[in-house]
CSV table of C-alpha atoms in Angstrom, one decimal:
chain,number,residue,atom,x,y,z
A,138,MET,CA,32.0,172.2,93.1
A,139,SER,CA,30.5,170.0,95.7
A,140,THR,CA,28.5,166.8,94.4
A,141,THR,CA,28.0,165.4,97.9
A,142,ASN,CA,24.4,164.0,98.2
A,143,VAL,CA,22.4,166.7,99.8
A,144,LEU,CA,19.8,164.6,101.6
A,145,LEU,CA,22.0,162.0,103.0
A,146,GLY,CA,25.5,163.2,102.9
A,147,ILE,CA,26.8,160.2,100.7
A,148,GLN,CA,28.3,159.8,97.4
A,149,GLY,CA,26.0,162.0,95.2
A,150,LYS,CA,27.3,161.6,91.6
A,151,ALA,CA,28.4,158.6,89.3
A,152,ILE,CA,30.9,160.6,86.9
A,153,ASN,CA,31.7,159.3,83.4
A,154,PRO,CA,35.3,158.0,83.9
A,155,GLU,CA,36.0,159.5,80.5
A,156,LEU,CA,35.8,162.7,82.1
A,157,VAL,CA,38.6,162.0,85.1
A,158,GLN,CA,41.9,163.3,84.4
A,159,GLU,CA,43.3,162.7,87.7
A,160,VAL,CA,41.8,161.9,91.5
A,161,GLU,CA,43.1,163.6,94.5
A,162,VAL,CA,42.3,162.1,97.9
A,163,LYS,CA,42.8,163.8,101.0
A,164,THR,CA,42.1,161.9,104.1
A,165,GLY,CA,44.0,164.6,106.6
A,166,GLY,CA,46.3,167.4,106.5
A,167,TYR,CA,44.3,169.6,104.0
A,168,GLN,CA,44.3,173.3,104.3
A,169,ALA,CA,41.7,175.9,105.6
A,170,GLU,CA,40.1,176.1,102.1
A,171,TYR,CA,38.5,172.5,102.6
A,172,GLY,CA,35.8,172.3,105.0
A,173,ARG,CA,32.2,170.9,105.3
A,174,ASN,CA,33.3,167.3,105.8
A,175,THR,CA,34.5,165.0,108.7
A,176,GLY,CA,36.2,162.2,106.8
A,177,GLY,CA,38.0,163.2,104.0
A,178,VAL,CA,38.1,165.1,100.6
A,179,VAL,CA,38.2,163.5,97.0
A,180,ASN,CA,38.9,166.0,94.2
A,181,VAL,CA,38.3,165.0,90.6
A,182,VAL,CA,40.1,167.2,88.0
A,183,THR,CA,38.3,166.7,84.7
A,184,ARG,CA,39.8,166.6,81.3
A,185,GLN,CA,39.7,169.5,78.8
A,186,GLY,CA,40.4,170.0,75.0
A,187,GLY,CA,43.6,171.2,73.6
A,188,ASN,CA,45.1,172.4,70.2
A,189,GLU,CA,45.3,168.7,69.0
A,190,PHE,CA,42.0,166.3,68.7
A,191,HIS,CA,42.1,163.2,70.8
A,192,GLY,CA,39.6,160.6,71.3
A,193,SER,CA,38.5,157.0,72.6
A,194,ALA,CA,36.1,154.4,72.3
A,195,PHE,CA,35.4,151.4,74.9
A,196,GLY,CA,33.0,148.6,75.4
A,197,TYR,CA,32.6,146.1,78.1
A,198,TYR,CA,30.5,142.9,78.8
A,199,ASP,CA,30.0,140.2,81.1
A,200,ASP,CA,27.5,137.7,82.2
A,201,ALA,CA,26.8,134.9,84.5
A,202,GLY,CA,28.4,132.4,82.3
A,203,MET,CA,31.8,134.1,82.5
A,204,ARG,CA,32.2,134.0,86.4
A,205,ALA,CA,33.3,131.2,88.5
A,206,SER,CA,31.0,128.5,89.9
A,207,GLU,CA,29.2,129.7,92.8
A,208,LYS,CA,29.6,127.4,96.0
A,209,LEU,CA,26.6,128.2,98.3
A,210,GLU,CA,27.4,126.9,101.8
A,211,MET,CA,23.9,127.4,103.8
A,212,THR,CA,24.5,127.9,107.6
A,213,PRO,CA,22.0,128.0,110.5
A,214,ASP,CA,20.5,131.3,111.2
A,215,PHE,CA,22.2,132.7,114.3
A,216,SER,CA,24.7,129.9,114.2
A,217,GLY,CA,28.1,129.8,116.1
A,218,GLU,CA,29.9,130.3,112.6
A,219,GLY,CA,29.0,133.9,112.7
A,220,ASP,CA,27.4,133.8,109.4
A,221,VAL,CA,24.0,135.1,108.2
A,222,ALA,CA,21.5,133.1,106.1
A,223,LEU,CA,22.3,133.5,102.5
A,224,GLN,CA,18.8,135.0,101.1
A,225,ASN,CA,19.2,135.0,97.3
A,226,THR,CA,21.4,134.5,94.1
A,227,PHE,CA,21.6,136.1,90.6
A,228,PRO,CA,21.4,133.2,88.3
A,229,GLU,CA,21.3,135.7,85.3
A,230,ASN,CA,23.5,138.6,85.4
A,231,THR,CA,24.3,140.4,82.2
A,232,ARG,CA,26.3,143.8,82.3
A,233,TRP,CA,27.5,145.9,79.4
A,234,ASP,CA,28.6,149.5,79.0
A,235,ALA,CA,29.9,151.2,75.8
A,236,GLY,CA,31.1,154.7,75.3
A,237,ALA,CA,33.3,157.3,73.8
A,238,SER,CA,35.1,160.7,74.2
A,239,LEU,CA,36.4,163.4,72.0
A,240,GLY,CA,38.4,166.6,72.7
A,241,GLY,CA,39.9,169.0,70.6
A,242,TYR,CA,39.2,172.8,69.4
A,243,PHE,CA,37.0,174.8,67.8
A,244,VAL,CA,39.5,177.8,67.6
A,245,LYS,CA,43.1,177.1,68.0
A,246,ASP,CA,44.4,178.9,71.3
A,247,VAL,CA,41.0,180.6,72.1
A,248,LEU,CA,38.4,177.8,72.3
A,249,TRP,CA,38.6,174.1,73.2
A,250,PHE,CA,35.9,171.5,74.0
A,251,PHE,CA,35.9,167.9,75.6
A,252,GLY,CA,32.9,165.5,75.7
A,253,ALA,CA,32.2,161.7,76.6
A,254,TYR,CA,29.3,159.5,76.9
A,255,ASP,CA,28.9,156.0,78.6
A,256,LYS,CA,25.9,153.8,78.4
A,257,VAL,CA,25.7,151.2,81.4
A,258,LYS,CA,22.9,148.4,81.2
A,259,VAL,CA,22.3,145.7,83.7
A,260,ASP,CA,19.8,142.9,83.4
A,261,ARG,CA,19.6,140.3,85.7
A,262,THR,CA,17.3,138.0,87.8
A,263,THR,CA,17.1,137.4,91.5
A,264,GLU,CA,16.3,134.2,92.9
A,265,PRO,CA,15.2,133.9,96.7
A,266,LEU,CA,16.4,131.0,98.6
A,267,ALA,CA,13.5,131.0,101.2
A,268,GLY,CA,10.2,132.4,101.4
A,269,VAL,CA,7.2,132.4,99.1
A,270,ASN,CA,9.1,133.0,95.9
A,271,THR,CA,11.8,130.2,96.5
A,272,GLY,CA,13.2,129.2,93.5
A,273,LYS,CA,11.7,131.7,91.2
A,274,GLU,CA,13.9,133.8,88.9
A,275,ILE,CA,12.4,137.6,89.2
A,276,PRO,CA,13.9,140.3,86.8
A,277,GLN,CA,15.5,143.2,87.4
A,278,GLY,CA,17.0,146.2,85.3
A,279,PHE,CA,19.5,149.1,85.6
A,280,ASP,CA,19.8,151.5,82.9
A,281,THR,CA,22.3,154.3,83.2
A,282,ASP,CA,23.3,157.3,81.0
A,283,LEU,CA,26.6,159.0,81.9
A,284,TYR,CA,27.3,162.2,79.6
A,285,SER,CA,29.5,164.9,80.2
A,286,ALA,CA,30.9,168.1,78.3
A,287,LYS,CA,33.5,171.0,79.2
A,288,LEU,CA,34.1,174.2,77.1
A,289,THR,CA,37.1,176.2,77.9
A,290,GLY,CA,37.7,179.6,76.3
A,291,ARG,CA,40.4,182.4,76.5
A,292,LEU,CA,38.9,185.5,77.0
A,293,GLY,CA,42.3,187.2,77.2
A,294,ALA,CA,45.8,187.0,77.5
A,295,SER,CA,45.5,186.4,81.3
A,296,THR,CA,41.5,185.2,81.4
A,297,THR,CA,39.9,182.0,81.2
A,298,LEU,CA,36.5,180.8,81.3
A,299,ALA,CA,35.4,177.1,81.7
A,300,ALA,CA,32.0,175.6,81.6
A,301,THR,CA,31.6,171.9,82.8
A,302,LEU,CA,28.3,169.7,82.3
A,303,PHE,CA,28.0,166.2,83.5
A,304,ALA,CA,24.9,163.9,84.3
A,305,ASP,CA,24.1,160.2,85.7
A,306,PRO,CA,20.1,159.9,85.1
A,307,GLN,CA,19.3,156.1,85.9
A,308,THR,CA,16.1,154.2,85.7
A,309,ASN,CA,15.7,150.7,87.6
A,310,ASP,CA,12.8,148.7,87.0
A,311,GLY,CA,11.5,145.3,87.8
A,312,SER,CA,11.7,143.8,91.5
A,313,MET,CA,12.5,146.8,93.7
A,314,ALA,CA,13.9,144.0,96.4
A,315,ASP,CA,16.4,141.4,96.0
A,316,VAL,CA,14.2,139.3,98.1
A,317,PRO,CA,10.7,140.1,97.2
A,318,LEU,CA,8.3,139.1,100.3
A,319,GLY,CA,4.8,139.2,98.0
A,320,VAL,CA,3.5,136.4,96.0
A,321,ASP,CA,1.7,139.1,93.6
A,322,PRO,CA,4.4,140.8,91.1
A,323,LEU,CA,2.4,144.1,91.9
A,324,SER,CA,3.8,143.9,95.6
A,325,TYR,CA,7.4,144.2,94.4
A,326,GLU,CA,7.4,145.4,90.8
A,327,GLY,CA,8.2,149.0,90.1
A,328,VAL,CA,10.2,151.7,88.6
A,329,ARG,CA,12.9,153.9,90.5
A,330,GLU,CA,14.6,157.0,89.1
A,331,LEU,CA,17.8,158.3,90.3
A,332,GLY,CA,20.5,160.8,89.4
A,333,GLY,CA,20.6,164.6,88.2
A,334,GLN,CA,22.4,166.9,86.0
A,335,ASP,CA,25.2,169.0,87.5
A,336,TRP,CA,27.3,172.1,85.9
A,337,ALA,CA,29.6,174.7,86.7
A,338,LEU,CA,31.1,177.8,85.4
A,339,ARG,CA,34.6,178.9,86.6
A,340,LEU,CA,36.5,182.2,85.7
A,341,THR,CA,40.4,182.2,86.5
A,342,GLN,CA,42.3,185.4,86.0
A,343,ILE,CA,46.2,185.5,86.3
A,344,LEU,CA,47.4,188.6,88.0
A,345,GLY,CA,50.9,189.2,86.7
A,346,ASN,CA,53.5,187.1,87.9
A,347,ASN,CA,52.3,186.6,91.8
A,348,GLY,CA,48.6,186.2,92.0
A,349,VAL,CA,45.6,183.9,90.6
A,350,ALA,CA,42.0,185.0,91.2
A,351,THR,CA,39.0,182.8,90.7
A,352,ALA,CA,35.4,182.9,91.0
A,353,GLN,CA,32.7,180.2,90.1
A,354,TYR,CA,29.3,179.3,90.1
A,355,TYR,CA,27.8,175.7,90.2
A,356,ARG,CA,24.4,173.7,90.4
A,357,HIS,CA,24.3,170.2,91.5
A,358,GLU,CA,21.2,167.8,91.4
A,359,ASP,CA,20.2,164.4,92.7
A,360,SER,CA,17.2,162.7,93.0
A,361,TYR,CA,15.5,159.6,94.3
A,362,ARG,CA,11.8,158.8,92.7
A,363,ILE,CA,9.8,155.8,92.8
A,364,PRO,CA,6.8,156.7,90.5
A,365,GLY,CA,4.7,153.6,91.6
A,366,GLY,CA,4.7,150.5,93.6
A,367,VAL,CA,3.4,148.9,96.7
A,368,GLY,CA,4.5,149.8,100.3
A,369,TYR,CA,6.4,152.8,101.7
A,370,ARG,CA,7.4,155.5,99.1
A,371,SER,CA,9.2,158.5,99.3
A,372,ASN,CA,9.9,160.8,96.3
A,373,ASN,CA,12.5,163.4,96.6
A,374,ALA,CA,14.6,165.9,94.5
A,375,SER,CA,17.4,168.1,95.8
A,376,THR,CA,19.6,170.9,94.5
A,377,ARG,CA,22.8,172.8,95.5
A,378,ASP,CA,23.8,176.4,94.4
A,379,GLY,CA,26.9,177.6,95.2
A,380,ALA,CA,29.1,180.8,94.5
A,381,GLY,CA,32.7,181.3,95.6
A,382,ALA,CA,35.7,183.4,94.9
A,383,SER,CA,39.3,183.2,96.0
A,384,LEU,CA,42.8,185.1,95.7
A,385,SER,CA,46.3,183.5,95.7
A,386,LEU,CA,49.4,185.6,96.1
A,387,PHE,CA,53.0,184.3,95.7
A,388,LEU,CA,55.2,186.2,97.7
A,389,GLY,CA,58.7,184.6,98.0
A,390,ARG,CA,58.5,181.4,99.9
A,391,HIS,CA,55.0,182.0,101.0
A,392,GLU,CA,51.7,181.1,99.1
A,393,LEU,CA,48.9,183.2,100.7
A,394,LYS,CA,45.3,182.4,99.8
A,395,ALA,CA,42.0,183.9,100.9
A,396,GLY,CA,38.3,183.1,99.9
A,397,GLY,CA,34.8,182.0,100.7
A,398,ASP,CA,31.5,180.7,99.3
A,399,TYR,CA,28.0,180.7,99.7
A,400,GLN,CA,25.5,177.7,99.3
A,401,TRP,CA,21.9,177.3,99.4
A,402,GLU,CA,20.5,173.8,99.2
A,403,GLU,CA,16.9,172.5,98.7
A,404,THR,CA,15.4,169.1,99.0
A,405,SER,CA,11.6,168.7,98.5
A,406,GLY,CA,9.4,165.8,98.1
A,407,THR,CA,6.5,163.6,99.2
A,408,SER,CA,6.4,160.5,101.6
A,409,TYR,CA,3.5,158.2,101.2
A,410,ILE,CA,2.2,154.6,101.6
A,411,SER,CA,0.6,152.9,98.9
A,412,GLY,CA,-3.1,152.2,99.5
A,413,GLY,CA,-3.2,155.0,102.1
A,414,GLN,CA,-1.6,152.6,105.0
A,415,SER,CA,0.2,149.4,105.7
A,416,LEU,CA,-0.7,146.5,107.7
A,417,GLY,CA,1.3,144.4,109.7
A,418,ILE,CA,0.3,140.8,111.3
A,419,TYR,CA,2.4,139.6,114.5
A,420,PRO,CA,1.8,136.7,116.6
A,421,CYS,CA,0.0,137.2,119.7
A,422,LEU,CA,2.1,135.4,122.3
A,423,ASP,CA,1.3,134.8,125.8
A,424,LYS,CA,4.4,136.6,127.2
A,425,ALA,CA,5.1,139.4,129.4
A,426,GLY,CA,5.0,142.7,127.7
A,427,TYR,CA,2.2,141.7,125.2
A,428,ARG,CA,-1.0,143.5,125.7
A,429,CYS,CA,-3.0,140.8,124.0
A,430,ASP,CA,-6.4,139.2,125.0
A,431,LEU,CA,-5.8,135.8,123.9
A,432,SER,CA,-9.6,135.1,124.2
A,433,LYS,CA,-10.5,137.7,121.7
A,434,ALA,CA,-7.4,137.5,119.1
A,435,PRO,CA,-8.3,136.3,115.7
A,436,VAL,CA,-6.6,133.1,114.6
A,437,VAL,CA,-4.6,132.6,111.5
A,438,ASP,CA,-2.9,129.6,109.5
A,439,ALA,CA,1.2,130.4,109.6
A,440,ALA,CA,3.9,128.6,109.0
A,441,GLY,CA,4.2,127.2,112.4
A,442,GLY,CA,0.5,126.3,112.6
A,443,ARG,CA,-2.5,128.2,113.6
A,444,MET,CA,-1.9,130.8,116.2
A,445,PRO,CA,-3.5,133.9,117.5
A,446,VAL,CA,-2.4,137.4,116.0
A,447,PHE,CA,-3.0,141.0,116.1
A,448,TYR,CA,-2.8,143.5,113.5
A,449,ARG,CA,-1.1,147.0,113.2
A,450,HIS,CA,-1.9,149.8,111.0
A,451,TYR,CA,0.7,152.2,109.8
A,452,TYR,CA,-0.5,155.6,108.1
A,453,TRP,CA,0.3,159.3,108.0
A,454,VAL,CA,-1.6,161.6,110.1
A,455,LYS,CA,-1.8,165.4,110.2
A,456,ASN,CA,-0.8,165.9,114.0
A,457,ALA,CA,-1.0,164.1,117.0
A,458,THR,CA,-4.2,164.7,117.7
A,459,ASP,CA,-6.0,164.2,114.8
A,460,LEU,CA,-5.5,160.8,113.7
A,461,THR,CA,-7.5,160.7,110.1
A,462,PRO,CA,-5.4,158.8,107.6
A,463,LEU,CA,-3.7,161.2,105.1
A,464,THR,CA,-3.9,159.1,101.7
A,465,GLY,CA,-2.3,161.7,99.7
A,466,GLY,CA,1.0,161.4,101.7
A,467,ILE,CA,3.2,164.1,103.5
A,468,PRO,CA,5.0,166.8,101.6
A,469,PHE,CA,8.4,168.0,103.2
A,470,GLU,CA,11.1,170.5,102.3
A,471,SER,CA,14.3,171.4,103.9
A,472,PRO,CA,16.2,174.2,102.7
A,473,SER,CA,19.5,175.0,104.0
A,474,ARG,CA,22.0,178.3,103.8
A,475,SER,CA,25.7,178.2,104.5
A,476,TRP,CA,28.5,180.0,104.1
A,477,SER,CA,32.2,180.3,104.7
A,478,VAL,CA,35.4,182.2,104.7
A,479,PHE,CA,39.1,181.0,105.0
A,480,LEU,CA,42.7,182.3,105.2
A,481,GLN,CA,45.6,180.2,104.9
A,482,ASP,CA,49.5,180.5,104.3
A,483,GLU,CA,51.8,177.8,102.9
A,484,TRP,CA,55.3,178.6,103.7
A,485,LYS,CA,58.2,176.8,102.1
A,486,VAL,CA,60.9,177.1,104.8
A,487,LEU,CA,63.2,174.5,102.8
A,488,PRO,CA,62.6,172.5,99.7
A,489,ASN,CA,61.6,169.5,101.7
A,490,LEU,CA,60.2,171.4,104.6
A,491,VAL,CA,56.7,173.2,104.5
A,492,VAL,CA,54.6,174.8,107.0
A,493,ASN,CA,50.7,175.4,106.8
A,494,ALA,CA,48.7,177.6,108.9
A,495,GLY,CA,45.2,178.7,108.2
A,496,LEU,CA,41.9,179.7,109.6
A,497,ARG,CA,38.5,178.8,108.7
A,498,TYR,CA,35.0,180.1,109.7
A,499,ASP,CA,31.9,178.2,108.8
A,500,ASP,CA,28.0,179.2,109.3
A,501,GLN,CA,24.9,177.1,108.3
A,502,ARG,CA,21.1,177.6,108.9
A,503,VAL,CA,18.5,174.9,108.3
A,504,TYR,CA,14.8,176.0,108.0
A,505,TRP,CA,11.4,174.3,108.2
A,506,ARG,CA,9.2,173.8,105.5
A,507,THR,CA,7.4,176.9,106.8
A,508,GLY,CA,10.5,179.4,106.2
A,509,ASN,CA,11.0,179.3,110.1
A,510,LEU,CA,14.6,178.8,111.4
A,511,ALA,CA,15.3,175.2,112.5
A,512,MET,CA,18.9,175.3,113.5
A,513,ASP,CA,21.6,178.1,113.7
A,514,LEU,CA,25.1,176.4,113.5
A,515,LYS,CA,27.4,179.5,114.1
A,516,ASP,CA,30.7,180.1,115.3
A,517,GLN,CA,32.2,177.1,113.5
A,518,TRP,CA,35.9,178.1,114.0
A,519,SER,CA,38.4,175.7,112.6
A,520,PRO,CA,42.2,176.7,112.8
A,521,ARG,CA,44.8,174.6,111.0
A,522,VAL,CA,48.4,174.3,111.7
A,523,GLY,CA,50.9,171.7,110.1
A,524,VAL,CA,54.3,170.8,109.3
A,525,ALA,CA,55.4,168.7,106.4
A,526,TRP,CA,58.9,167.2,106.1
A,527,ASP,CA,59.7,165.3,102.9
A,528,PHE,CA,62.9,163.4,104.4
A,529,LEU,CA,62.9,160.7,101.4
A,530,PRO,CA,63.2,162.8,98.2
A,531,ALA,CA,60.9,160.5,96.1
A,532,SER,CA,58.1,160.6,98.6
A,533,PRO,CA,54.8,162.3,98.1
A,534,ARG,CA,54.3,165.5,100.1
A,535,GLY,CA,51.5,165.9,102.5
A,536,SER,CA,50.7,168.6,105.3
A,537,PRO,CA,49.1,167.2,108.7
A,538,SER,CA,46.6,169.4,110.2
A,539,PRO,CA,43.5,169.1,112.7
A,540,THR,CA,40.4,167.3,111.6
A,541,PRO,CA,38.1,169.8,109.7
A,542,SER,CA,35.1,171.2,111.1
A,543,GLY,CA,31.9,169.2,111.0
A,544,ARG,CA,28.5,169.6,109.5
A,545,SER,CA,24.9,168.3,110.3
A,546,PRO,CA,24.4,164.9,108.4
A,547,GLY,CA,21.2,165.7,106.4
A,548,SER,CA,23.0,168.6,104.7
A,549,ARG,CA,26.2,167.2,102.9
């Protein structure tokens, strides 16, 4: 299943490390079954129970008193040193996390389980080194619950069904910025909610001695919500549902694999500005390009003395001709549908020589909130050919191939 953030295409899930059995990183040379990316693939294999009980417990703690002394070297802004101005420090910074895991069986040789939980708590203060809040210690908090569970059942001698669940809900409170710019705490304090719950079902069928068939269905969730606060806000929630199947055949030195999948993604939310609009105050300088009548510009007290200024208002409007401010915000929705099919062959010519060949096709359609088609990305053919020669007996094996097909940034 894909856990990539639906809206931004960045890392979309914090996974409980106790759930991880192994991590596989592919930066190139992967087969036709991998797609919808341009940089690489990170595969996480999750742990499962067995016919023996096993578990673990752990704890971690650190605070500002356990770190090395800070040496702050302030350099002039835009200096020849190439440094940027240091804006803040964290004089208080306490982090702890604790958790446990347990795996085993409900029925030996038939039904196994695994579960894990990790609580992560960070309390710190940020101290701006410049501006109206210089020297103040302003609190920030981060509270995360990482939990996961997996059930694996044998439905027959050759059939296995696995169900996996993992989630990463997080709540941040206190200052929403490391360097608050306002004097009033109401201008920078708030609550931010992130994360979501993912789950997957996977059916595996062994076909004699020469084949394996798999089918799966999954759902990924991620969100970014700010229930309150001052300034620009965008509350959104995203889901990705996917279904896929594959068939692998082992014929002599050849491993043939064919399959495909279908994904439907939804992102919805509302963008708004607290108070209905944002007001900016800018210096009205007597320079070319400034459309300011200095004789009429209001004068305010600023750090550099009294100066003429102009005001700029930011607010949402219905369209380019109706400029009435919309205080309720702008709702948005961005559905996307995509599907793919692939065929590949891994030919083991020699014990240390492998030839990979394959072909992949991707199709993606992105829709407006109204349901009308916005983009139709079709004819995304991606041939893959590569040769892997393991000339050192103990070296890891890879298989080079062309870069995989791309995908629109807002949908992965």
